[in-house]
Short mmCIF file of C-alpha atoms and ligand atoms in Angstrom, two decimals:
data_model
loop_
_atom_site.label_atom_id
_atom_site.label_comp_id
_atom_site.label_asym_id
_atom_site.label_seq_id
_atom_site.Cartn_x
_atom_site.Cartn_y
_atom_site.Cartn_z
CA MET A 258 -4.99 37.89 23.10
CA SER A 259 -4.15 41.39 21.90
CA THR A 260 -1.55 43.13 23.07
CA ASP A 261 -2.58 46.50 22.58
CA ARG A 262 -5.05 46.43 25.61
CA LYS A 263 -4.69 44.92 29.10
CA ALA A 264 -6.52 41.56 29.42
CA ARG A 265 -9.54 41.36 31.36
CA ILE A 266 -9.70 39.22 34.12
CA ALA A 267 -13.46 38.80 36.59
CA THR A 268 -12.86 36.41 39.63
CA VAL A 269 -15.49 35.16 42.10
CA SER A 270 -15.73 32.72 45.19
CA LEU A 271 -19.04 30.44 45.17
CA ALA A 272 -19.05 27.70 47.89
CA GLY A 273 -15.64 28.55 48.39
CA CYS A 274 -13.54 29.66 51.52
CA PHE A 275 -11.90 31.92 50.06
CA GLY A 276 -8.75 30.74 50.53
CA CYS A 277 -8.42 30.48 46.46
CA HIS A 278 -8.34 34.34 46.95
CA MET A 279 -6.14 34.84 49.29
CA ALA A 280 -4.15 32.28 46.91
CA ILE A 281 -4.38 34.82 43.94
CA LEU A 282 -2.53 37.26 46.79
CA ASP A 283 0.09 34.65 47.10
CA MET A 284 1.42 35.96 43.95
CA ASP A 285 2.79 38.38 46.01
CA GLU A 286 5.24 40.53 44.38
CA ARG A 287 4.82 39.17 40.75
CA LEU A 288 1.00 41.03 40.78
CA ILE A 289 2.64 44.46 40.21
CA ASP A 290 3.71 42.62 37.20
CA LEU A 291 1.06 41.42 36.19
CA MET A 292 -1.18 44.33 36.90
CA ALA A 293 0.36 45.91 33.85
CA ARG A 294 -1.16 43.56 31.69
CA VAL A 295 -4.41 42.80 33.00
CA GLU A 296 -7.10 44.65 34.90
CA PHE A 297 -9.40 43.37 37.02
CA ASP A 298 -13.47 43.47 35.94
CA ARG A 299 -16.29 41.88 38.44
CA SER A 300 -14.30 40.67 41.66
CA PRO A 301 -14.66 40.63 45.05
CA LEU A 302 -10.54 41.75 45.06
CA ASN A 303 -12.18 45.21 44.07
CA ASP A 304 -15.56 44.34 45.36
CA LEU A 305 -17.23 45.20 41.37
CA LYS A 306 -20.46 43.70 41.01
CA ARG A 307 -21.34 43.12 37.81
CA PHE A 308 -19.87 42.36 34.79
CA THR A 309 -18.93 45.59 32.92
CA GLY A 310 -18.13 44.27 30.03
CA ARG A 311 -16.85 40.38 28.38
CA CYS A 312 -13.91 39.58 29.81
CA ASP A 313 -11.03 37.51 28.78
CA ILE A 314 -10.26 35.18 31.81
CA GLY A 315 -12.95 34.36 34.65
CA ILE A 316 -11.66 32.55 37.66
CA VAL A 317 -13.89 30.41 39.61
CA GLU A 318 -13.72 29.73 43.27
CA GLY A 319 -15.95 26.80 44.83
CA GLY A 320 -18.37 24.64 43.24
CA CYS A 321 -22.31 25.51 42.92
CA CYS A 322 -24.04 24.79 46.50
CA ASN A 323 -27.31 27.09 45.83
CA GLU A 324 -29.31 28.75 43.30
CA GLU A 325 -27.62 31.55 43.34
CA ASN A 326 -23.84 30.07 42.52
CA VAL A 327 -25.69 28.36 39.94
CA HIS A 328 -26.73 32.02 37.95
CA THR A 329 -23.39 33.63 39.05
CA LEU A 330 -21.70 30.51 37.58
CA GLN A 331 -23.65 30.55 34.42
CA GLU A 332 -23.07 34.50 34.02
CA PHE A 333 -19.53 33.66 34.16
CA ARG A 334 -19.73 31.48 32.09
CA ARG A 335 -21.56 33.79 29.50
CA ASN A 336 -19.18 36.83 30.09
CA CYS A 337 -15.88 35.06 29.98
CA ASP A 338 -13.83 33.76 26.71
CA VAL A 339 -11.66 31.36 29.15
CA LEU A 340 -13.52 29.61 32.19
CA VAL A 341 -10.90 28.78 34.91
CA ALA A 342 -12.00 26.68 38.13
CA LEU A 343 -9.87 27.56 40.79
CA GLY A 344 -9.10 24.72 43.40
CA GLN A 345 -10.26 21.85 44.46
CA CYS A 346 -14.18 23.15 45.70
CA ALA A 347 -14.29 24.42 42.22
CA ILE A 348 -13.03 21.37 40.69
CA MET A 349 -14.62 18.40 42.51
CA GLY A 350 -16.91 20.12 45.30
CA GLY A 351 -14.15 20.41 47.94
CA LEU A 352 -15.16 20.45 51.89
CA PRO A 353 -18.42 21.48 50.81
CA ALA A 354 -19.38 17.95 49.14
CA MET A 355 -18.60 16.49 52.26
CA ARG A 356 -22.08 16.59 52.62
CA ASN A 357 -23.53 14.85 49.89
CA ALA A 358 -22.54 11.19 51.21
CA ILE A 359 -20.77 11.18 54.24
CA MET A 360 -23.75 11.46 56.58
CA HIS A 361 -24.79 7.60 56.95
CA SER A 362 -27.93 9.30 55.55
CA ASP A 363 -30.53 8.85 52.92
CA ASP A 364 -31.08 12.55 53.13
CA PRO A 365 -27.52 14.15 53.87
CA LEU A 366 -29.13 17.86 53.32
CA ARG A 367 -31.78 17.46 55.81
CA ASP A 368 -29.45 15.49 57.97
CA CYS A 369 -26.99 18.52 57.41
CA LEU A 370 -29.32 21.51 58.58
CA ASP A 371 -30.25 19.37 61.42
CA GLU A 372 -27.04 18.67 62.20
CA ALA A 373 -26.15 22.42 62.42
CA TYR A 374 -29.45 24.37 63.49
CA LEU A 375 -31.30 21.37 65.69
CA SER A 376 -29.65 18.55 67.09
CA SER A 377 -25.90 19.54 67.61
CA PRO A 378 -25.20 19.30 71.52
CA TYR A 379 -23.20 22.77 70.49
CA THR A 380 -26.55 24.18 68.88
CA ARG A 381 -27.88 27.31 70.46
CA ASN A 382 -31.03 27.85 68.50
CA LEU A 383 -34.01 29.25 70.16
CA THR A 384 -36.35 29.21 67.47
CA ASN A 385 -35.56 25.56 67.12
CA THR A 386 -36.21 26.06 63.57
CA VAL A 387 -34.13 25.62 60.07
CA PRO A 388 -33.56 28.83 58.59
CA ASN A 389 -35.84 29.30 55.81
CA ASP A 390 -36.28 33.40 54.85
CA PRO A 391 -37.12 33.71 51.23
CA VAL A 392 -33.62 36.01 50.36
CA LEU A 393 -31.48 33.04 51.62
CA PRO A 394 -30.93 31.63 48.17
CA LEU A 395 -32.21 27.99 47.94
CA LEU A 396 -29.78 25.42 48.40
CA LEU A 397 -29.44 22.60 46.16
CA ASP A 398 -29.47 18.95 47.08
CA ARG A 399 -25.76 18.38 47.11
CA VAL A 400 -22.94 20.32 46.22
CA TYR A 401 -21.77 20.22 42.33
CA PRO A 402 -18.57 20.48 40.76
CA CYS A 403 -17.90 23.47 38.45
CA SER A 404 -18.16 21.38 35.70
CA GLU A 405 -21.19 19.36 36.57
CA VAL A 406 -23.04 23.02 35.68
CA VAL A 407 -20.87 24.67 33.00
CA GLU A 408 -18.29 23.74 30.45
CA ILE A 409 -15.13 24.36 32.38
CA ASP A 410 -11.85 25.31 30.19
CA LEU A 411 -8.92 24.58 32.72
CA GLN A 412 -9.02 23.37 36.25
CA ILE A 413 -5.88 24.84 38.56
CA PRO A 414 -5.61 22.29 41.57
CA GLY A 415 -4.82 22.58 45.17
CA CYS A 416 -6.12 23.86 48.22
CA ALA A 417 -5.50 26.15 47.90
CA PRO A 418 -3.44 26.10 45.05
CA SER A 419 -0.12 27.85 45.52
CA GLY A 420 0.52 31.36 44.10
CA ASP A 421 3.11 29.68 41.73
CA ILE A 422 0.91 27.10 39.78
CA ILE A 423 -1.52 30.14 39.43
CA HIS A 424 0.89 33.02 38.24
CA ASP A 425 2.64 30.58 36.04
CA THR A 426 -0.56 29.68 34.42
CA LEU A 427 -2.13 32.28 34.36
CA ILE A 428 1.30 34.20 32.49
CA ALA A 429 0.70 31.49 30.44
CA LEU A 430 -2.94 31.92 29.62
CA LEU A 431 -2.26 35.77 28.57
CA ASP A 432 0.93 34.61 26.54
CA GLY A 433 -1.45 32.18 24.49
CA LYS A 434 1.16 29.41 25.17
CA PHE A 435 -0.49 26.94 28.07
CA ARG A 436 0.52 23.21 27.58
CA GLY A 437 -0.75 21.87 30.89
CA PHE A 438 0.98 21.45 34.51
CA GLU A 439 4.49 20.50 35.17
CA ARG A 440 3.34 17.16 36.49
CA THR A 441 5.29 17.75 39.93
CA GLU A 442 3.32 20.79 40.41
CA LEU A 443 -0.05 18.85 40.91
CA ARG A 444 -1.37 19.07 44.02
CA PHE A 445 -4.81 18.45 45.16
CA ASP A 446 -4.44 19.59 48.77
CA MET B 63 21.47 -14.90 38.16
CA SER B 64 20.60 -18.51 36.79
CA GLY B 65 22.07 -19.59 33.39
CA ASP B 66 18.83 -19.78 31.86
CA SER B 67 18.13 -16.24 32.11
CA PHE B 68 17.12 -14.86 28.85
CA THR B 69 16.43 -10.86 27.21
CA PHE B 70 13.38 -8.90 26.54
CA THR B 71 12.32 -5.63 25.99
CA ILE B 72 10.37 -2.61 27.38
CA ASP B 73 9.86 0.32 25.19
CA GLY B 74 12.64 -0.47 23.40
CA VAL B 75 15.22 -0.77 26.81
CA GLU B 76 16.60 -4.42 26.84
CA VAL B 77 15.79 -6.04 29.94
CA THR B 78 16.92 -9.55 31.95
CA ALA B 79 14.70 -11.96 33.70
CA THR B 80 14.53 -15.22 34.98
CA PRO B 81 11.89 -18.18 34.82
CA GLY B 82 9.52 -17.68 36.58
CA GLN B 83 9.92 -13.88 36.70
CA THR B 84 7.01 -11.42 36.61
CA ILE B 85 7.32 -8.39 33.61
CA MET B 86 7.04 -6.09 36.61
CA GLU B 87 9.37 -7.70 38.85
CA ALA B 88 11.62 -7.81 35.68
CA ALA B 89 11.50 -4.35 35.31
CA ASP B 90 11.86 -3.39 38.61
CA ALA B 91 15.15 -5.65 38.91
CA ALA B 92 16.11 -3.17 36.25
CA GLY B 93 15.63 0.01 37.41
CA ILE B 94 12.63 0.80 35.15
CA TYR B 95 9.32 1.59 36.82
CA ILE B 96 5.84 0.18 35.46
CA PRO B 97 2.73 2.14 37.97
CA ARG B 98 0.95 0.17 39.67
CA LEU B 99 -1.72 0.34 42.84
CA CYS B 100 -2.77 -3.41 44.04
CA ASP B 101 0.93 -4.35 43.68
CA VAL B 102 3.21 -4.03 46.45
CA GLU B 103 6.54 -5.54 47.44
CA GLY B 104 6.27 -8.64 49.92
CA LEU B 105 2.63 -9.36 49.11
CA ARG B 106 1.60 -11.88 46.98
CA HIS B 107 0.32 -10.47 43.02
CA GLN B 108 -3.09 -9.67 42.79
CA GLY B 109 -3.62 -8.14 39.64
CA GLY B 110 -6.69 -6.43 40.16
CA CYS B 111 -6.49 -2.80 39.40
CA ARG B 112 -5.09 -3.08 36.04
CA VAL B 113 -3.30 -0.15 36.43
CA CYS B 114 -0.08 -1.60 35.27
CA THR B 115 -1.21 -2.76 32.21
CA VAL B 116 1.97 -2.86 29.43
CA LYS B 117 1.40 -3.73 26.10
CA ALA B 118 3.36 -7.41 25.55
CA SER B 119 3.60 -8.22 22.08
CA GLY B 120 0.53 -6.27 21.37
CA ARG B 121 -2.06 -7.73 24.00
CA SER B 122 -2.91 -5.71 26.94
CA ALA B 123 -1.23 -7.85 30.05
CA ALA B 124 -1.12 -6.76 33.72
CA ALA B 125 2.52 -6.35 34.74
CA CYS B 126 2.74 -7.70 37.72
CA THR B 127 0.95 -11.05 36.76
CA GLN B 128 2.26 -11.74 33.54
CA PRO B 129 5.46 -13.89 33.58
CA ALA B 130 8.10 -12.25 31.30
CA ALA B 131 9.16 -14.57 28.12
CA PRO B 132 12.07 -14.55 26.02
CA ASP B 133 12.02 -11.76 23.16
CA LEU B 134 8.66 -9.84 24.56
CA VAL B 135 8.41 -6.69 23.33
CA VAL B 136 6.62 -4.68 26.08
CA ASP B 137 5.26 -1.22 25.57
CA ASN B 138 4.98 1.01 28.77
CA GLU B 139 5.70 4.69 28.88
CA THR B 140 2.99 5.08 25.89
CA ASP B 141 0.22 8.09 25.55
CA HIS B 142 -2.13 4.78 25.11
CA LEU B 143 -1.43 3.00 27.86
CA ASN B 144 -1.06 6.35 30.26
CA THR B 145 -4.38 7.85 29.19
CA MET B 146 -6.12 3.75 30.00
CA ARG B 147 -4.19 4.23 33.27
CA ARG B 148 -5.76 7.60 34.10
CA HIS B 149 -9.34 6.42 33.16
CA LEU B 150 -8.27 3.47 35.45
CA VAL B 151 -7.52 5.98 38.54
CA GLU B 152 -10.07 8.39 37.51
CA MET B 153 -12.81 6.01 38.14
CA LEU B 154 -10.79 4.42 41.61
CA PHE B 155 -11.67 8.60 42.29
CA GLN B 156 -15.25 8.37 41.35
CA GLU B 157 -16.17 5.25 42.80
CA GLY B 158 -15.28 6.27 46.61
CA ASN B 159 -15.20 9.58 48.27
CA HIS B 160 -11.64 11.21 47.97
CA LEU B 161 -11.68 14.91 49.13
CA CYS B 162 -7.72 15.12 49.72
CA PRO B 163 -7.76 18.11 51.10
CA VAL B 164 -9.50 16.65 54.22
CA CYS B 165 -7.98 12.99 54.04
CA GLU B 166 -5.12 12.84 56.47
CA ALA B 167 -3.27 10.47 53.83
CA SER B 168 -3.23 13.59 51.35
CA GLY B 169 0.78 13.25 50.11
CA ASN B 170 1.36 9.95 51.26
CA CYS B 171 -1.36 8.02 49.06
CA GLU B 172 -0.56 6.16 46.30
CA LEU B 173 -3.78 6.72 44.51
CA GLN B 174 -3.24 10.96 44.17
CA ALA B 175 0.36 10.47 43.58
CA MET B 176 -0.77 8.31 40.71
CA ALA B 177 -2.76 11.25 39.27
CA TYR B 178 -0.21 13.27 39.59
CA ARG B 179 2.07 11.40 37.70
CA LEU B 180 -0.63 10.24 35.33
CA GLU B 181 -1.98 13.87 34.65
CA MET B 182 -5.52 13.34 36.08
CA VAL B 183 -5.92 17.24 35.76
CA GLU B 184 -9.28 17.36 33.72
CA PRO B 185 -12.95 17.12 34.26
CA PHE B 186 -13.97 14.32 35.78
CA ARG B 187 -15.91 12.13 32.67
CA PHE B 188 -17.56 9.41 34.81
CA PRO B 189 -20.24 10.27 37.42
CA GLY B 190 -19.07 10.18 40.87
CA LEU B 191 -21.19 7.69 42.47
CA GLU B 192 -20.38 9.31 46.49
CA PRO B 193 -21.61 6.03 48.00
CA CYS B 194 -22.40 6.32 52.01
CA ARG B 195 -20.02 4.38 53.46
CA PRO B 196 -18.95 3.72 57.15
CA VAL B 197 -16.54 5.01 59.36
CA ASP B 198 -15.05 2.33 61.86
CA ALA B 199 -13.31 4.19 64.88
CA SER B 200 -13.91 1.70 66.88
CA HIS B 201 -10.58 0.26 67.67
CA PRO B 202 -7.89 2.14 70.18
CA ASP B 203 -5.38 2.26 67.70
CA ILE B 204 -6.95 1.86 64.24
CA ALA B 205 -9.65 3.57 62.34
CA LEU B 206 -11.10 2.22 58.88
CA ASP B 207 -12.48 4.79 56.52
CA THR B 208 -14.08 2.70 53.65
CA ASN B 209 -15.18 5.76 51.49
CA ARG B 210 -11.57 5.94 50.74
CA CYS B 211 -10.78 2.13 49.42
CA ILE B 212 -9.93 1.15 46.19
CA SER B 213 -10.64 -2.72 47.54
CA CYS B 214 -6.81 -3.54 46.40
CA GLY B 215 -6.20 -6.18 48.60
CA ARG B 216 -3.40 -5.52 50.04
CA CYS B 217 -4.37 -5.70 53.66
CA ILE B 218 -6.39 -8.93 52.80
CA ARG B 219 -3.21 -10.16 51.64
CA ALA B 220 -1.38 -8.86 54.35
CA SER B 221 -3.25 -9.88 57.44
CA ALA B 222 -3.63 -13.71 55.68
CA ASP B 223 -0.21 -14.22 54.37
CA VAL B 224 1.83 -11.87 56.69
CA ASP B 225 0.09 -11.94 59.94
CA GLY B 226 -1.84 -15.49 59.73
CA LYS B 227 -4.89 -13.74 60.94
CA GLY B 228 -7.56 -13.32 58.32
CA ILE B 229 -8.65 -10.09 59.72
CA PHE B 230 -9.63 -8.15 56.06
CA GLY B 231 -11.69 -10.04 53.59
CA TYR B 232 -13.66 -9.33 50.57
CA VAL B 233 -17.40 -9.31 50.72
CA GLY B 234 -20.06 -8.98 47.64
CA ARG B 235 -19.51 -8.97 44.11
CA GLY B 236 -18.99 -7.01 41.03
CA ILE B 237 -19.07 -2.98 41.77
CA HIS B 238 -20.51 -4.20 45.22
CA ARG B 239 -17.27 -5.78 46.57
CA ARG B 240 -15.82 -4.68 49.64
CA VAL B 241 -13.75 -4.91 51.86
CA ALA B 242 -15.06 -5.85 55.11
CA VAL B 243 -13.20 -6.79 58.98
CA ASN B 244 -13.80 -10.46 60.60
CA GLY B 245 -15.98 -9.43 63.39
CA SER B 246 -18.91 -6.92 63.78
CA ASP B 247 -16.34 -4.41 63.54
CA LEU B 248 -12.34 -3.38 63.65
CA ALA B 249 -12.38 -3.40 67.57
CA HIS B 250 -13.90 -6.95 67.77
CA THR B 251 -10.94 -8.45 65.73
CA ASP B 252 -7.99 -9.77 66.64
CA ALA B 253 -6.55 -6.30 64.89
CA ASP B 254 -3.35 -4.96 66.48
CA ILE B 255 -1.82 -1.28 65.72
CA ASN B 256 2.07 -4.17 65.26
CA ASP B 257 0.05 -5.78 62.45
CA HIS B 258 1.84 -5.83 59.12
CA ALA B 259 -1.67 -5.03 57.44
CA VAL B 260 -2.00 -1.37 59.11
CA SER B 261 1.80 -0.96 58.75
CA ARG B 262 2.12 2.44 56.26
CA GLN B 263 3.10 0.53 53.43
CA VAL B 264 0.25 -1.53 53.02
CA CYS B 265 -2.95 0.57 52.36
CA PRO B 266 -1.81 2.64 49.52
CA VAL B 267 -4.41 5.33 50.60
CA GLY B 268 -6.39 6.61 53.72
CA CYS B 269 -8.81 4.01 54.60
CA ILE B 270 -6.65 2.40 57.01
CA ILE B 271 -5.73 5.19 59.72
CA ARG B 272 -3.31 4.75 62.55
CA LYS B 273 -5.00 6.88 65.32
CA ARG B 274 -2.69 9.67 66.18
CA GLU B 275 0.03 9.83 63.55
CA GLY B 276 -2.06 11.25 60.72
CA PHE B 277 -0.30 14.69 60.74
CA SER B 278 2.97 14.00 62.46
CA ILE B 279 4.22 15.08 58.81
CA PRO B 280 2.77 18.31 58.16
CA ILE B 281 1.13 18.96 54.24
CA GLY B 282 3.93 20.09 51.61
CA GLU B 283 6.51 17.74 53.76
CA ARG B 284 5.50 14.44 52.47
CA GLU B 285 6.54 11.34 50.61
CA TYR B 286 4.72 12.33 47.14
CA ASP B 287 5.46 16.32 47.77
CA HIS B 288 9.17 15.21 46.99
CA GLY B 289 8.67 13.76 43.90
CA LEU B 290 6.36 12.07 41.56
CA ILE B 291 5.52 8.00 42.30
CA GLY B 292 7.60 5.47 40.56
CA ASP B 293 10.63 8.78 40.21
CA GLU B 294 12.11 8.53 43.83
CA GLY B 295 15.01 6.01 43.06
CA ASP B 296 16.05 3.02 44.80
CA SER B 297 15.22 4.83 48.10
CA GLU B 298 11.76 2.03 48.86
S1 SF4 C 629 -10.33 24.88 47.44
FE1 SF4 C 629 -9.30 25.25 49.50
S2 SF4 C 629 -8.78 27.09 49.68
FE2 SF4 C 629 -10.26 27.05 48.11
S3 SF4 C 629 -11.84 27.36 48.40
FE3 SF4 C 629 -12.26 25.38 48.57
S4 SF4 C 629 -11.37 25.23 50.69
FE4 SF4 C 629 -10.84 27.40 50.51
S1 SF4 C 630 -6.77 8.08 49.89
FE1 SF4 C 630 -5.61 9.60 48.55
S2 SF4 C 630 -6.69 10.13 46.78
FE2 SF4 C 630 -8.03 9.93 48.43
S3 SF4 C 630 -8.80 11.25 49.91
FE3 SF4 C 630 -6.66 10.41 50.89
S4 SF4 C 630 -5.58 11.82 49.54
FE4 SF4 C 630 -7.10 12.05 48.68
S1 SF4 C 631 -7.99 -0.14 53.28
FE1 SF4 C 631 -6.98 0.20 51.95
S2 SF4 C 631 -5.34 -1.65 51.63
FE2 SF4 C 631 -7.56 -2.79 52.26
S3 SF4 C 631 -7.82 -2.99 50.70
FE3 SF4 C 631 -8.87 -0.85 50.89
S4 SF4 C 631 -7.21 0.28 50.13
FE4 SF4 C 631 -6.41 -2.08 50.17
S1 FES C 632 -0.44 -3.73 39.69
FE1 FES C 632 -1.40 -5.19 38.57
S2 FES C 632 -2.84 -4.74 38.55
FE2 FES C 632 -2.55 -3.74 39.87
#
């Protein structure tokens, strides 16, 4: 990566809880040094909704649970040189992927929606229907890890990943020296 | 050590063994770690998971069942073997439903710790089977979440050989082989919280759950948060 301009980073939260974005902030004061070397393009951190140009690094939190997630992820792939899946949701579906299989059901998505909107004893839903407004993105049959939708260059594990592993990985990428993680740094929780 | 002990090498290090010892037993005695999942101290060997595969004079062998032999040349920590072991671990993840962030075994789990040791950080290359498996929470003190079972058989051997109860057993064949209990559910067996089979050291993953204990140690302070599996020294 050239040193005479700042590297451009874009981030997005798909089917995630935003915890991984909070973890980016866990870099704490190291963010100040990082900001001397990078600028953020499209990201919820600056509320930029569209890409303003090609980015060096794209960071994706969360997997794909609906159509919109897929489009967004494909846009990130098109606009970013290095695409990073940040956290277990992006890597393997994470908590949202609980709806894929653990419902003891042949139709887990239907059962999930029924439980949430109709049948749970804690549900108070006056219309007694599952929300179906056309503006709602269409849910996918299951929750997909990012790597099943587009090519992912690098996965940073954790739920959420530590500020340390995010910082060390970004710095190594910016220096063009990423050689993998320290094994003792790996966490899936 | 008996008079007819002999030597062989593991990754070039000379190791002493006695007749009848497996490669893994001799390695353990010499302080050399060979990765493993289905083998655990105190239970007979099963040779099921193959994570302990080594090259013994050029041939692949399960170190937990293969007897040591004089002048055997064993390779253990090689890229080739660790890549194969990583693929085995990855398949175990993909065969079940392993959502570590919501698993109470996270941090104490040998499967997860093996994934760390073997650097399982690339996108999965095998499809996730995402099976629908039941959770059996019928017993007042014990629950069974078979979504996380890796069919290592440790509970089966512990219950049969140590507790003399035979509560756990295999059903089905091939990829459908699963662990089941000897009763309509766990509450209808002799299972007791004091059984060796339900003790913390037997189930390597978060399948056999001791109720009301899961979060007594917080995430981040658990066994493998302090170091890689196999690097703990002689404390275990
Ligand atoms: S990986 Fe964990 S912290 Fe990150 S979005 Fe998913 S649930 Fe939240
Ligand atoms: S059993 Fe182990 S690998 Fe499986 S979800 Fe629990 S912590 Fe993760
Ligand atoms: S329940 Fe645990 S100990 Fe028993 S076979 Fe499954 S993973 Fe192994
Ligand atoms: S530990 Fe040897 S086959 Fe499982």
